[in-house]
Short mmCIF file of C-alpha atoms in Angstrom, two decimals:
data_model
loop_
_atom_site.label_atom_id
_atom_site.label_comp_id
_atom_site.label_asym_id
_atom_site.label_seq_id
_atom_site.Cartn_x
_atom_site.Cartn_y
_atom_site.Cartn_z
CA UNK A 1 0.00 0.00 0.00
CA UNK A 2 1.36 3.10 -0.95
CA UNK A 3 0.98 6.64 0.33
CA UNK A 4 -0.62 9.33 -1.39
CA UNK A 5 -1.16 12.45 0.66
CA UNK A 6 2.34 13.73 1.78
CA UNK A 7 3.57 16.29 3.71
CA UNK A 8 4.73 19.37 1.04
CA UNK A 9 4.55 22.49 0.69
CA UNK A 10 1.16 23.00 -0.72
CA UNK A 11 -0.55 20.76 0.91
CA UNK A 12 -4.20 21.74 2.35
CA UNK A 13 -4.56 20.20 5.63
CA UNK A 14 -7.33 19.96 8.67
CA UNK A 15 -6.89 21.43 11.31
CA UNK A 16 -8.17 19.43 14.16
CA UNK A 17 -6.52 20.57 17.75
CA UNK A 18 -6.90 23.88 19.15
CA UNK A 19 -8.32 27.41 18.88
CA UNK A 20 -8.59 26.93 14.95
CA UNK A 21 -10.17 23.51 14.73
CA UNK A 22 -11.96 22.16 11.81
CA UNK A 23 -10.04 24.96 9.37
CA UNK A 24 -7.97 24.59 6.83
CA UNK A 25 -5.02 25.70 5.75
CA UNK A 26 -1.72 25.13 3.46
CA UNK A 27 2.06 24.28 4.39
CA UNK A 28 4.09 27.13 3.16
CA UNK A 29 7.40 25.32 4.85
CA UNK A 30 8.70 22.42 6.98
CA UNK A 31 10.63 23.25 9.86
CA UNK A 32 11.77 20.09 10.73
CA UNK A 33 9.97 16.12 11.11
CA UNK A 34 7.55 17.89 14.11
CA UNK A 35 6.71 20.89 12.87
CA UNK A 36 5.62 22.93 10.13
CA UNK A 37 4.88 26.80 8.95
CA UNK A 38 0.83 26.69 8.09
CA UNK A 39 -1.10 29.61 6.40
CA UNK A 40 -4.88 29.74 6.12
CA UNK A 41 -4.16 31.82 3.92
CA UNK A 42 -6.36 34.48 6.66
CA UNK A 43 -8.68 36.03 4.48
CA UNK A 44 -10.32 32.48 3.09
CA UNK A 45 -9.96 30.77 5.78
CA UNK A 46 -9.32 32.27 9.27
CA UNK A 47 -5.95 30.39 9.97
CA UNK A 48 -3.14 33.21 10.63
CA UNK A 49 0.28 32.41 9.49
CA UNK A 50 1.79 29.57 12.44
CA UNK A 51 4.11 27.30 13.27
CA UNK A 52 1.86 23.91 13.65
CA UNK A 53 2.95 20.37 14.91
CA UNK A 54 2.58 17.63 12.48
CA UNK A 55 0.19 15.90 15.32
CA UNK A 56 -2.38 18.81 15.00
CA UNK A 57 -3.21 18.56 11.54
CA UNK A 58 -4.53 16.10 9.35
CA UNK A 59 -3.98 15.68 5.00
CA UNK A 60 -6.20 16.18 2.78
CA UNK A 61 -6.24 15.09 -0.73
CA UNK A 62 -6.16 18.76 -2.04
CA UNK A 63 -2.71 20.57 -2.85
CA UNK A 64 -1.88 23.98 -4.17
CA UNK A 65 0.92 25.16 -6.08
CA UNK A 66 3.14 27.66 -3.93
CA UNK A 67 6.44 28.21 -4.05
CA UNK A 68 8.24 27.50 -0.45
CA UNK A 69 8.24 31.23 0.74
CA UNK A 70 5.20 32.40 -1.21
CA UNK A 71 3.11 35.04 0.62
CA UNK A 72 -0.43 35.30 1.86
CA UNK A 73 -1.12 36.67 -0.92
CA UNK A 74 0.01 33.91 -3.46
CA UNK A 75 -1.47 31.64 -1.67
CA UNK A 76 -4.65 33.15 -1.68
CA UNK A 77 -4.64 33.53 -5.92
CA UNK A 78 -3.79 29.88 -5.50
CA UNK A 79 -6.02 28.73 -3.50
CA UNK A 80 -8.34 31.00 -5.45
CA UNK A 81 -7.00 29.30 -9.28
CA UNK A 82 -8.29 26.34 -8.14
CA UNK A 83 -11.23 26.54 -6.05
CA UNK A 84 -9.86 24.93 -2.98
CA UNK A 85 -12.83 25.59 -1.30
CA UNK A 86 -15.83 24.63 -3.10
CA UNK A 87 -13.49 21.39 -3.96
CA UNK A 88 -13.64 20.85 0.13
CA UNK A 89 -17.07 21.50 0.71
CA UNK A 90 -18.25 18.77 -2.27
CA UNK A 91 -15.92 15.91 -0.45
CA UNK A 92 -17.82 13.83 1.70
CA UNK A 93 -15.74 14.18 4.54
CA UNK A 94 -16.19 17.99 4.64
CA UNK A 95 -20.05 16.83 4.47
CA UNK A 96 -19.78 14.50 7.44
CA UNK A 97 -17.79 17.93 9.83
CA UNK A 98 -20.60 19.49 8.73
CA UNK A 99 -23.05 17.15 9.86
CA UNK A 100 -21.35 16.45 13.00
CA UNK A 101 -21.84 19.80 14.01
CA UNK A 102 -25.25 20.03 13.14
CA UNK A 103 -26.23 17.37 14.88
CA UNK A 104 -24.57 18.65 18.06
CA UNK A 105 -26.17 21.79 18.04
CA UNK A 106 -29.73 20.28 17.94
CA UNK A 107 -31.79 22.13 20.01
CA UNK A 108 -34.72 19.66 21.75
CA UNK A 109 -37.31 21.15 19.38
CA UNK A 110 -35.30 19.95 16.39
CA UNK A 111 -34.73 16.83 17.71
CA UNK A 112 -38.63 16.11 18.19
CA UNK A 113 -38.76 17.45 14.61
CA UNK A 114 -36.30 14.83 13.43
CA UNK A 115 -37.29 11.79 14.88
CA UNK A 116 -40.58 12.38 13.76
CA UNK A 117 -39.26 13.02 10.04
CA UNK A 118 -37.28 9.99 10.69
CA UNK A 119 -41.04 7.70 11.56
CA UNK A 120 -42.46 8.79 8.56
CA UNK A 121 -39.36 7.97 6.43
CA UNK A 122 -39.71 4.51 7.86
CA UNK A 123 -43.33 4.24 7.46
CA UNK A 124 -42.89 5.65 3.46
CA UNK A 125 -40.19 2.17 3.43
CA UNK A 126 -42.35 -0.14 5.01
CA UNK A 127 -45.25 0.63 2.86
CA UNK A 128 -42.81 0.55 -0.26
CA UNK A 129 -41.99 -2.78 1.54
CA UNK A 130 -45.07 -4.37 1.57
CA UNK A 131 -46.09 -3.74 -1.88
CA UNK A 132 -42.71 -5.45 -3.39
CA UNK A 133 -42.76 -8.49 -0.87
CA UNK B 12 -19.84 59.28 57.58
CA UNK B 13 -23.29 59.63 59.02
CA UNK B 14 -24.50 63.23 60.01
CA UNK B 15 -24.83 63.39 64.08
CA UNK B 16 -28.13 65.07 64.90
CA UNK B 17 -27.29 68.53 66.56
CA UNK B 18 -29.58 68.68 69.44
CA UNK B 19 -28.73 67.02 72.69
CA UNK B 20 -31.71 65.66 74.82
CA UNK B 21 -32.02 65.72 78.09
CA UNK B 22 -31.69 61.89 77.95
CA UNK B 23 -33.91 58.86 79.60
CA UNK B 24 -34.87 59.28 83.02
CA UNK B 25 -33.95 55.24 83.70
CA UNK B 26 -31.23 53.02 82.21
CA UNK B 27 -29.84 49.86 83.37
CA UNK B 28 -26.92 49.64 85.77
CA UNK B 29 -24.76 47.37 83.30
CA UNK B 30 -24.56 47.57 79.29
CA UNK B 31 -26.63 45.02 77.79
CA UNK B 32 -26.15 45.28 73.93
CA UNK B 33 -29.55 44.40 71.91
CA UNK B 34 -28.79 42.63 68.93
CA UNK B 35 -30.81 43.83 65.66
CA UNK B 36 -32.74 41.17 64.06
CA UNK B 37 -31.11 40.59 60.71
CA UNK B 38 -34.22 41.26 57.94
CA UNK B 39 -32.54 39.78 54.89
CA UNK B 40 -32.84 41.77 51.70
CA UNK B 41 -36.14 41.19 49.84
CA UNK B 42 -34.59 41.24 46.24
CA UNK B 43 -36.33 40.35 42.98
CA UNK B 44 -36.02 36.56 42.74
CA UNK B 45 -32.76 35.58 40.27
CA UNK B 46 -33.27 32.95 38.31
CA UNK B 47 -31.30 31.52 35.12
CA UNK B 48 -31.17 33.53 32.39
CA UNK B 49 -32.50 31.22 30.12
CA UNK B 50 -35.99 30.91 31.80
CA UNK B 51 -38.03 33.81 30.50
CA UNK B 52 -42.09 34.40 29.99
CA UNK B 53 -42.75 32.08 26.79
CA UNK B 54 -39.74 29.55 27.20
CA UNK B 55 -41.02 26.08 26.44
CA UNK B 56 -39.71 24.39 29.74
CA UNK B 57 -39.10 20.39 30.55
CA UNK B 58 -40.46 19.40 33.98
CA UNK B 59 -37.72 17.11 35.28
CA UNK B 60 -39.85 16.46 38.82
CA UNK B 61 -42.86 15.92 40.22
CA UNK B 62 -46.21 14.65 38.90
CA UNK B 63 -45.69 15.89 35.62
CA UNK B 64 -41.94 14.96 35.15
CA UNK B 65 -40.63 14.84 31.60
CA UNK B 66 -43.48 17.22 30.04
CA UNK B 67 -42.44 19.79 28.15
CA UNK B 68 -44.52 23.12 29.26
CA UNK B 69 -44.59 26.86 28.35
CA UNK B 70 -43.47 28.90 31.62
CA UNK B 71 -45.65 32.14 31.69
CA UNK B 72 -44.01 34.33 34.24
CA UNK B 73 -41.16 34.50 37.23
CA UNK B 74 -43.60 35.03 40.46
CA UNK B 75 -42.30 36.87 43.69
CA UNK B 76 -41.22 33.98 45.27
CA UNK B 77 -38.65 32.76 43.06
CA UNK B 78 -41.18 30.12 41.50
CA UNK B 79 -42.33 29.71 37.72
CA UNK B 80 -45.86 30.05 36.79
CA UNK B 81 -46.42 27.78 34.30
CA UNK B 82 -48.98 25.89 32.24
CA UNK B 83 -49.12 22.53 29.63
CA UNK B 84 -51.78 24.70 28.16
CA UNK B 85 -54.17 21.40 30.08
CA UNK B 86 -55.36 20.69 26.52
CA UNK B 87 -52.36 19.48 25.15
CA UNK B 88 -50.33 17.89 27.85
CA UNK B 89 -52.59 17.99 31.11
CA UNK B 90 -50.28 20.54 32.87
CA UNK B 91 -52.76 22.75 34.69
CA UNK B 92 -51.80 26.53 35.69
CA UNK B 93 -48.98 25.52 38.36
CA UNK B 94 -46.40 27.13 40.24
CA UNK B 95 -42.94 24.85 39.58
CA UNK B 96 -39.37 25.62 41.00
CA UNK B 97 -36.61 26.71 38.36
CA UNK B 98 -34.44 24.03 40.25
CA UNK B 99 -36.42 21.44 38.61
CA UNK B 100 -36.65 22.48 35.10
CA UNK B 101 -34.37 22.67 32.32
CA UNK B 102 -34.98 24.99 29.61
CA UNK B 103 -34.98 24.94 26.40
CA UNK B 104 -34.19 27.81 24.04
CA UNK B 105 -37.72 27.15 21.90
CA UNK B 106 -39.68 30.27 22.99
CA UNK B 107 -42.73 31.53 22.49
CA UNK B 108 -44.73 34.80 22.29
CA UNK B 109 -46.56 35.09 25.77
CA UNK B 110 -47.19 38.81 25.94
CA UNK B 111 -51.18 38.54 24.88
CA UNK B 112 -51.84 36.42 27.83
CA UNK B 113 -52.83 37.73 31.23
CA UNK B 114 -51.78 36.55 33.71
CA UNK B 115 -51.80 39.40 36.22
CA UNK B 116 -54.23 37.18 38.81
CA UNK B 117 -51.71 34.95 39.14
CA UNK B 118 -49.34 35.11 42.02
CA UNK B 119 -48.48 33.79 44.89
CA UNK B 120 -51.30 34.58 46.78
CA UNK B 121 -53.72 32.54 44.14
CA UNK B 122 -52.36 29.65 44.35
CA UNK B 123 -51.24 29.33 48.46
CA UNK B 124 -52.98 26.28 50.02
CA UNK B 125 -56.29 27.51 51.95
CA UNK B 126 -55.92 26.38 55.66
CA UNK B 127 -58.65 24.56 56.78
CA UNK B 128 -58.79 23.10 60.17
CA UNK B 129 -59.07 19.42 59.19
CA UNK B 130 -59.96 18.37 62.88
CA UNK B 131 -58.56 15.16 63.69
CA UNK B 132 -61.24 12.90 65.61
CA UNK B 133 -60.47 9.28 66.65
CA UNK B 134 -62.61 8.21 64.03
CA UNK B 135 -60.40 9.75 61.27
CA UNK B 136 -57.20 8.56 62.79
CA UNK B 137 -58.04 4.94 62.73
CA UNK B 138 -59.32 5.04 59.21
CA UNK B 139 -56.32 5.59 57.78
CA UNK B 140 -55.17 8.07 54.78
CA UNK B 141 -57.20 7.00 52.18
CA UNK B 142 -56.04 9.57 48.97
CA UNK B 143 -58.39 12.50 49.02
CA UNK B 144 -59.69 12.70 45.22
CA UNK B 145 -58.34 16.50 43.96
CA UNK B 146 -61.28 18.81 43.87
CA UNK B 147 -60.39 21.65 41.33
CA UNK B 148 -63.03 24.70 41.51
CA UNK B 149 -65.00 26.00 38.22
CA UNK B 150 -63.14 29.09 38.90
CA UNK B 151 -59.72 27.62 38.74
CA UNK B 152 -61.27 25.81 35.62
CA UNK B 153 -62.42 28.95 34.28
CA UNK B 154 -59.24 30.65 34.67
CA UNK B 155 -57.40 27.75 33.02
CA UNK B 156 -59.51 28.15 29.98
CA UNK B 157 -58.70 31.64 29.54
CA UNK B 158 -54.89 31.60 29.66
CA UNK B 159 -55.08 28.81 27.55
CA UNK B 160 -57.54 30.26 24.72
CA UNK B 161 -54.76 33.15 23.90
CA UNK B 162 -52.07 30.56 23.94
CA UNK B 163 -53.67 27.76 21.60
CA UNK B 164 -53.58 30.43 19.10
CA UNK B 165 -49.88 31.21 19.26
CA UNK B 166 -49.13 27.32 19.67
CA UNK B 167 -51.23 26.30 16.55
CA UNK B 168 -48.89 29.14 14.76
CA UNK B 169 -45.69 27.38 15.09
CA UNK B 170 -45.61 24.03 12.77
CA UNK B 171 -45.15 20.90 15.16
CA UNK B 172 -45.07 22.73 18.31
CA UNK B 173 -48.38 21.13 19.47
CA UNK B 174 -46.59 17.94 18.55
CA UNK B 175 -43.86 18.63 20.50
CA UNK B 176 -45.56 19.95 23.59
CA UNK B 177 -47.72 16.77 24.11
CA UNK B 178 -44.57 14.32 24.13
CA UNK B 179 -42.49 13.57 27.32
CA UNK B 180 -39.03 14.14 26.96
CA UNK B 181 -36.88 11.09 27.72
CA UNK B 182 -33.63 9.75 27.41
CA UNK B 183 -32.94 7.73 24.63
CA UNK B 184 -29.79 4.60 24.67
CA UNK B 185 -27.05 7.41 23.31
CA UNK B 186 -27.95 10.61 24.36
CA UNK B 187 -25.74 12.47 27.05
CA UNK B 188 -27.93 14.78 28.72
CA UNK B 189 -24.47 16.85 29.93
CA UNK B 190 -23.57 17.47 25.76
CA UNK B 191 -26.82 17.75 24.40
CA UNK B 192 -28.30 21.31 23.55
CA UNK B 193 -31.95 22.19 24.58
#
């Protein structure tokens, strides 16, 4: 099995530790084999320019082409060259943060509201059901 | 610094040989009641104690005491006008618009139990407590009718609400009450 998402400048990675969880952002440079220099770039996504540990971020299958000391700037007509982010929001694990979060910010009203969405559902299936069977 | 009154009295003809200090009684502050900040008139409440634990009610108004005034409306959940301590409750941030509904009747006062002398003869005490069936006057019946008129209105406005009001909250196999938003 080989590997396919590396660490390089360009990658777009997850954040998931700390005050900037579930962002993304792009390695501009690597330090050294714990660390790395992340931008968001700021203005797309919220993610100042940082030193990050390797253990706080996660890869993504996305890259963009920078140079090792580009600016925020070239990063951002990067990022914005190829869509990073409406590439991000179609993948399905963007889809299942998004859900995620959703789901934990039911309030008890919404809940009702979904479990009865979720009865009918099942009754439209069973009915389906009992017409094939 | 206080001001010292000016004029100097002749003073009391008697005082007592020794010092004997009189302690003050200490009248605690009568402050508005503080409650949560997420209980206000119209917040759709769940009733975690009591006879009508798990029902999800509409809280009309913060009495004197420090108690909720609530009702179910009776109609949809068989919650009656009641007073119900914020202690008890959790709320939910589904709220409601309560401000066409009087309620100025209802305090403290309304609903304090009436004491009758329930005189105790031998008779009685042998007998045992046998539960006294609730008697609930026409007028309490009356005034139930009329909070609740205004209120069906707003409820039947808000899509599922009725629904939602006539189920008891419970706790399903995954859910952890201490994560969970209301």
């Amino acid at each position: 099995m080989t590997f396919t998402r590396f660490v390089e400048v360009g990658r777009v990675v997850l954040l998931n530790f700390g005050p900037n969880e579930d962002k993304l952002a792009t390695i501009v440079d690597i330090i050294d084999q714990n660390k790395c220099l992340i931008d968001g770039p700021v203005d797309i996504t919220g993610v100042a320019r940082q030193v990050c540990s390797y253990k706080r971020i996660a890869l993504t299958d996305l890259t963009v082409k920078i140079e090792r000391t580009s600016t925020a700037e070239e990063i951002k007509s990067a990022w914005e060259e190829s869509d990073i982010m409406a590439k991000w929001e179609a993948s399905s694990w963007a889809k299942k943060l998004s859900s995620k979060k959703k789901r934990a910010n039911l309030t008890d009203f919404d809940r009702f509201k979904v479990m009865v969405a979720r009865k009918q559902k099942s009754a439209i299936i069973a009915k389906k059901l009992a017409t094939m069977s | 610094m206080t001001a010292t009154k000016g004029s100097s009295s002749k003073g009391p003809r008697y005082y007592p040989a020794e010092d004997i200090k009189v302690t003050k009684k200490h009248l605690p502050p009568q402050n508005p009641p503080k409650t949560r900040k997420s209980i206000t008139p119209g917040t759709i409440l769940i009733l975690l104690a009591g006879r009508f634990r798990g029902k999800r009610v509409v809280c009309l108004n913060i009495l004197e005491s420090g108690l909720l005034l609530v009702t179910g409306p009776y109609k949809i959940n068989g919650v009656p006008l009641r007073r119900v301590n914020a202690s008890y409750v959790i709320a939910t941030s589904t709220k409601i618009d309560v401000s066409n509904v009087d309620i100025s009747k209802h305090n403290d006062a309304y609903f304090a139990r009436s004491k009758e002398k329930t005189s105790e003869g031998e008779v009685e005490f042998f007998s045992g407590d046998a539960p006294k069936p609730a008697i609930v006057s026409d007028d309490r019946k009356a005034e139930q009718e009329k909070v609740d008129g205004s209120l069906l209105k707003v409820i039947a406005g808000t899509d599922m609400l009725e629904g939602y009001l006539s189920a008891r909250f419970t706790l399903q196999k995954n859910d952890r009450p201490h994560v969970m938003k209301f």
